[in-house]
Structure formats: C-alpha cells, structure tokens
Amino acid sequence: MKFLESNPAGQSPQVLRRRRAALQGGVARFALVWALASALAAVLFVPSLSAQSPIAYTVLLSSPEQHLVQVQIDLPPGPTTRELQLPVWNALYQVRDFSQFVDWVRAKDRSGKPLAVRKLNNSLWQIDAAQDGASVEYQIYVDSPGPFGAQLNTHHAFLNLAQVLVYPVDARNAPVALLFSNLPSQWRAAMPLSPPDFKFHADNYDQLVDSPVEIGQFQELKFDEAGAHFRVIIDADPTDYDADKIIASLHKIVAAATSWMNDRPFDTYTFFYHFPRGPAGGGMEHTYSTAIEINAGSIKQSLYPFNAVTAHEFFHLWNVKRIRPQTLEPIDYTKANYTRALWFSEGVTSTAEGIIQLRAGLIDEKQYLNNLAGEITELERRPAHLTQSAEDSSLDAWLEGFSYYRRPDRSVSYYNKGNLLGIMLDLAVRDASHGHACLRDVMQWMNANYAKKHRFFDDSNGVREAAEAVSHADLGWFFTKYVSGTEEIPWNDFLRSAGLRVDSVVTTVPDPGFVASRNFDGPMSVVAVTAGSEAERAGLRVGDTVTELQGKPAGEDSAQQLARLSAGDTVVLKVRARRGRERELKWKVTGREEIVYEVKDLDQITPEQRARRAAWLKGEAETAAQEAPAQ
C-alpha cells in the first residue's frame, strides 16, 4: 500500500518514518477491526420496520501517539448515490472546518469492490454505486484539547463526535450504533448514552454527537439527588482535587437548580471534568451531560471557579438544550447558524448561575453584589456598549475568533451584557407585577410553554412574551431600549427597589499596558497594546499569544492575576508571535486612573426594599419568599 503524506511542518525524515510506520500499523489493525465491524453490520442491517435502517460506526483509536483515529461507517442498502457530510462547526459558534484533519477517504461495496469517492466540497463526499450498501473508511487527526474539542493521545481520548463522524445527508435521522475498538486494555469509556462501555446506540446522528465520550483511566464518582442519578467522570491527577468536596458542591448545585426550575427533565446525567495543570478553561453543555475543564491549580486554591462554571453549564440543560431559540433549529452543520438570542441563552444562563449559587449557599450577598459590580464595570469600560446591542452581539458571535473583534471599542460580550439584562429584567418583572413574579417565573413559563411542548421561542420576542405573560404588563420598552437598542442602562432606576445604588469611583488601577483575551478554548492573545507603554517598549505586539503569565500557564484566571498586580510590580510574560519563537518579556506595571463601579446600600432602606432584596437574592417572587418559611 502506498502512503501519500504531506510535510507542512518541515518534519525530519526520522519523524516521517515513525509516522509512516504508525500509519502502516494502524491500517493493518484496522483491517481486522473492519472484518469484526462488518459482522456487526450484518446483524444491524437485518430488514427493519423502522423508517430508516441503522447506520453503524466503528471508531478505531489506531495511533494515540500520532493522534490518529480511523473510522468506518457501514451504509445500509439505499440510494445509488450517497453523500457524507462532516460538520464544519460544533460546540463553538465558529466555523472550524474539521475536514482539514481528514487524511483520506475510501469506500467499497459489500463484495469488497472499491467504489468511487468524489469530493464535492471540502467537507462533503459523494459515494457512487452504493445501492446495495457500502462501507466507507477514513482517517482523521484529532488533537484539539478542551471541552470544545476532540483529542486522542497516549493519555486519553475525549471526543465531541461531530468533529470526527460524518453523517449520510439522506439519513441524518436514522438510528445509529457506535463501536470503539483498539483501545489499551486498561482504558474504559464513558458516554451519556447506553449501554455503557464500548458499544453505544442513539436514535439519530444529532443525539449521538450531543453525547461526548471520555476514554481512558478516569475516576468515576456517583451520587443521587433530586430523584436522579449522576455520574461524575474526572480525568485528572487524583492529588489535584478533593472528591468529597466536589460531590458536596454538586449535590448543592443540582438541588438548587432543580428546585428553582421545579423540574428535572432527566433520570441520569453525566458531569465530565478535566483538571489539567496547564492552560484550561470553559464548559460545554449537552442535553444529558456537560463537559468542563478547569486548571488544577485554581481549584486547589478555591472551588469558586468549579462551582460557577458547573452551575452555568448545568442550567444549560434547560436554557439552550430545551428552552431553545427557533433560529438555531434545525441545526445546520454546513454553515454558521445565526441567532439574536445568545444574550438570553448564554447571558441569562449566567444570571441563573448566580441565583443557583446563592440558593445553594456557595456565595453570599456580599460576593454576589461584588460580582454584579464587576459585571457593570466590565460593560461600562467597553465603549462598544454604546454602539453594539445585545442582539447584535449575539449575531456577531461568529466573529469572536478574530482578535480585532474582541477589542473593547468593537464589541460587547453577550455573556456580560446578557447577564446584566437578566438581572435587570428580573427587577423589571418584579416592579411591573408588584412583587408577584420574577425571572424564575419567566424561565418556568418558557419551560412549560416551549420546552415541554417541543416548541422553540422567537428570539427576543419569545422572551418578551414570557416576561409579559407572568408580569401582566407591557415590557416592550425594556427590550427596545436595552436588548435591541444601545441606550445606557440606568442601574439605579432598577436597583433602587432592592435598596441598592451604583456608585462610580475613580481609582488608580494597575496598567500592564495591554489587553488580552481568550477565545473560549483557544489561547490568550494580545488584542491591544497601549502606544508608548512599557509593554510596547518591551516588544509586546498585537497578535502575540501569551503562553505564560508570572511563571504560570496562561488560562482562565490570568485576567485576575493581572488585576492583582500593583503599580511598580514586574510583569513577566512568555509570548509567541505567529509563526515565531517563544520569547520572554519583562517590564514594570504602571498605574492609571480609571472608573470602577460599586453596588452599595441606599442611605435609608424601607421595609419594602428589604423584602424585595431578600426575595431577589433567593430568586423568588416576594409572595413566594414570604410563604417559604411556612412550607
């Protein structure tokens, strides 16, 4: 067999020889698995009364050291011509074109005769003469770490399957069977689907790829809460986390969230956690699971990052996975999917995240109000809050991979502004209903009238419909001014009813001379460097990738590390220019005057304001909060 291979990285002949040997060994092993899979397919392809015959996938983890996966898909008899699509996006609102990692695609009929494979575009293949069924195989490179990726290495495999598995365009809704093979003997597999271990079944492709899989020597914890069973799959060094504390937090988060929604739309749920010692951060929601990655060092210092991201991702099982905007349905894997509703689907999930932590006793009123002040400060410091609406920020989510777009004068975050809009909408609903309704009622109304009726909501109009239904008031002004519009949010007008005000304070803050941000699971990149600053003189440039900050891998807590510096401190960065070598830069932090916002008590607080605040912090309407002790 002849191997055609490229050498884009200028690898040495020795490396190429090792790769060639790995490929040859993988193909030899794959031939054996192909035979076994064909036997499985023979069983699966017995004539069925279902509308569509099942599709059988075999995933061979052939070369972990080379990050190579081989896939076989067995197509049942059907049309003469079949088209196979590999999604161009998954998990993130970014087109990532996973086909860039596909090395080759081959096909044969049931007798073993090769079939013609024609590439129609960079992620769509056509198979001819497939009327009697066909077996298609391909090889794909998977080494994208994190909850949004697909990775195979000698340590483990974690797969978002939409990044690995093609689907027959004419049979996306067909039932599927998935078999993993060629794993090290000590490895296990965990997936929200059943049966467990290495053979899985799903009703269709969408259900299959909404179920991430962890394969390796992970630790599995279990607990029951709110009438359901929970699996906790952890890939990390056991010395880097306290299992008892993690389970204790999960009990509280699950109980708080399910009681707030008065709903539990599942019997089993799986938490996947990665705690690497290097750069990490982020979470990805799924219908019956979530995948979360947090730096090991940060959770040793505090469980707050763990609690916050877990509360957020767990609440997504309602908001996004079940309470879902019409504009994201049905999912189109071939192009960007646009919606104006991410301010609600993501941002208001952050609002719920705070409420869940309060109800669970994981944060107190002081910490909640400090977080609120920080969110207000973040929005007000971005000049783009006067030019980009929350809806437009949602539409522009597909631009977040570009560093210029993330500049403060170009965009606002639908997470940040959406969170604030959720808090203000909560207060607006309370005011309009004289305390009889709140954000909880909005979410429960949407759950009852959309999710449970298998309907999707009409973006911001659907949220407005729910808010007006529970408050019995016209809230069009709120959505016109602050959701689709860019008017300044009058914080004091909203917070006054809870006995609070927002003060602006001029303070001297450390100025490192640059702005950097992370693109979800991507690296931290420099998006702006202050002209004439010490950072510029040290050689920092826009577009540089920050790999280390103060001797620690750059990650989700790097912004907090910078904020803790004081004027006169030395900042130490390791950065890498595009296609350049890593270099270390040092310079002194200067100070600058800046406005920060604080949330404080009013000078005089009425009993009504105290009652409103108490209910607000519980996430309940005033009447419900007053009746709670009697229950």
C-alpha angles and dihedrals in degrees: 000000000000120000120208110199136171126217105207094154095052093245119189120256089250092057091047091051091051090049091048091051091049091050093049092048091047093052091049091052090044091057089061093047089047089060092049092047091049088057089051090048091052088060094044094049095061105129109276135201089224120106091247131027117241123267115224121210125190116191115197115196088207105161115019092170089057095038089237125151125186119205131195121193118190113207118202121225112292140109119012092238121045127187122208120201128197110200116250092208139025138163094001128061090245133100103237101166100221089193087082085080098051109109100187144340126213135174140191137179127244092277092053096256112147115250127209115262116198124187110223096181136342093289105024126080129187123213118199130205091022097136093114093045131274143218116224125189132184140167123231133184113229120186107129108126127208138050092298096052148064119240138172122181138141090278101053148314125248115179136188091196098211086070092056111029127069119210131213105252091218094047107041089128095050119113114262139207122203127198126184117204144173095041126154109268094246095052124102131192129228124190134154089242125085148268093049131230121037103339119067136173132202135181092237144343095275092056091046096053091044086066114077120204131216117198123183141059097320128157116245122206125182137198141161125229137158090008094303137102121239131198120200114199113191126187105190144094104287090226090063098067142033108236094196093054091047093052091046091054092046091053090054096045094048093046093048095047098045092046092049091052093035086221143096111190096186143048097211131028132181129214114200115196132184118188105184121177092227132060111329144151145132143064137233125209126220133178095259102013147023133217118214133180124195130168110259093226094055095054090048088059096043140349091220094099089048093049095045098050092040093052089048097048095042091054089055088074083079105025107053102002096055107003092056135167116246090229091069094053129126097020112238109206093188101067146008114300111216128207136164091209105079090101084067102031094049106014098047088045084063087052089054089046090063093045092050092051091049092049090047092051092239093124131021134221094271094053092045092053091045088053090049091051090050091051091050091049091050093052096043091050091059109082088200090075085083094052108030121060125213089251093051091048087055092051091048094054088109090066095059092099090069118084095214091056090057093059114119092240093051107046149008125217117253085210093057100038092036090055091052092046089052091054093046092045088053090055092043092053090048091051095045093048095042090243097310096110139031143168089292089063091048091054094044091049091052090047092052098041101037114018099038092043091049091242130133125226126243099246113253092351089060092052090048090050090055095045092050093045093058097037096041088220140107108260097170090116091063095053095041095050104036110017105040092016134059102227116143111264109241096223095185093052090059100037097045092082088061093050094256139120136189118235126192115219128190109223139164110251131184112266114203089182098241144067121224133176140181123235100222104275093002128098126277108268131190109246099174138016120195111243112248093009128138087250091058092047090051089058103258113153136190108264096033114136115230109220099168136021120193091345095308128103111266110254147136094310096050093099089056090048090056092046091055092058120101131213108280095030118124116243116208120197135177109205138175124208119216107283087355137115124265114262136181121235129190133185142146120269113236128202132242136181114252139167117248126182127229129192110220141168118269113250090249122026122195124217089249091055091048090051091049092051094047091052092042092054090050091050090238137117115259093252092049092047091051093049094045097088091054091054 
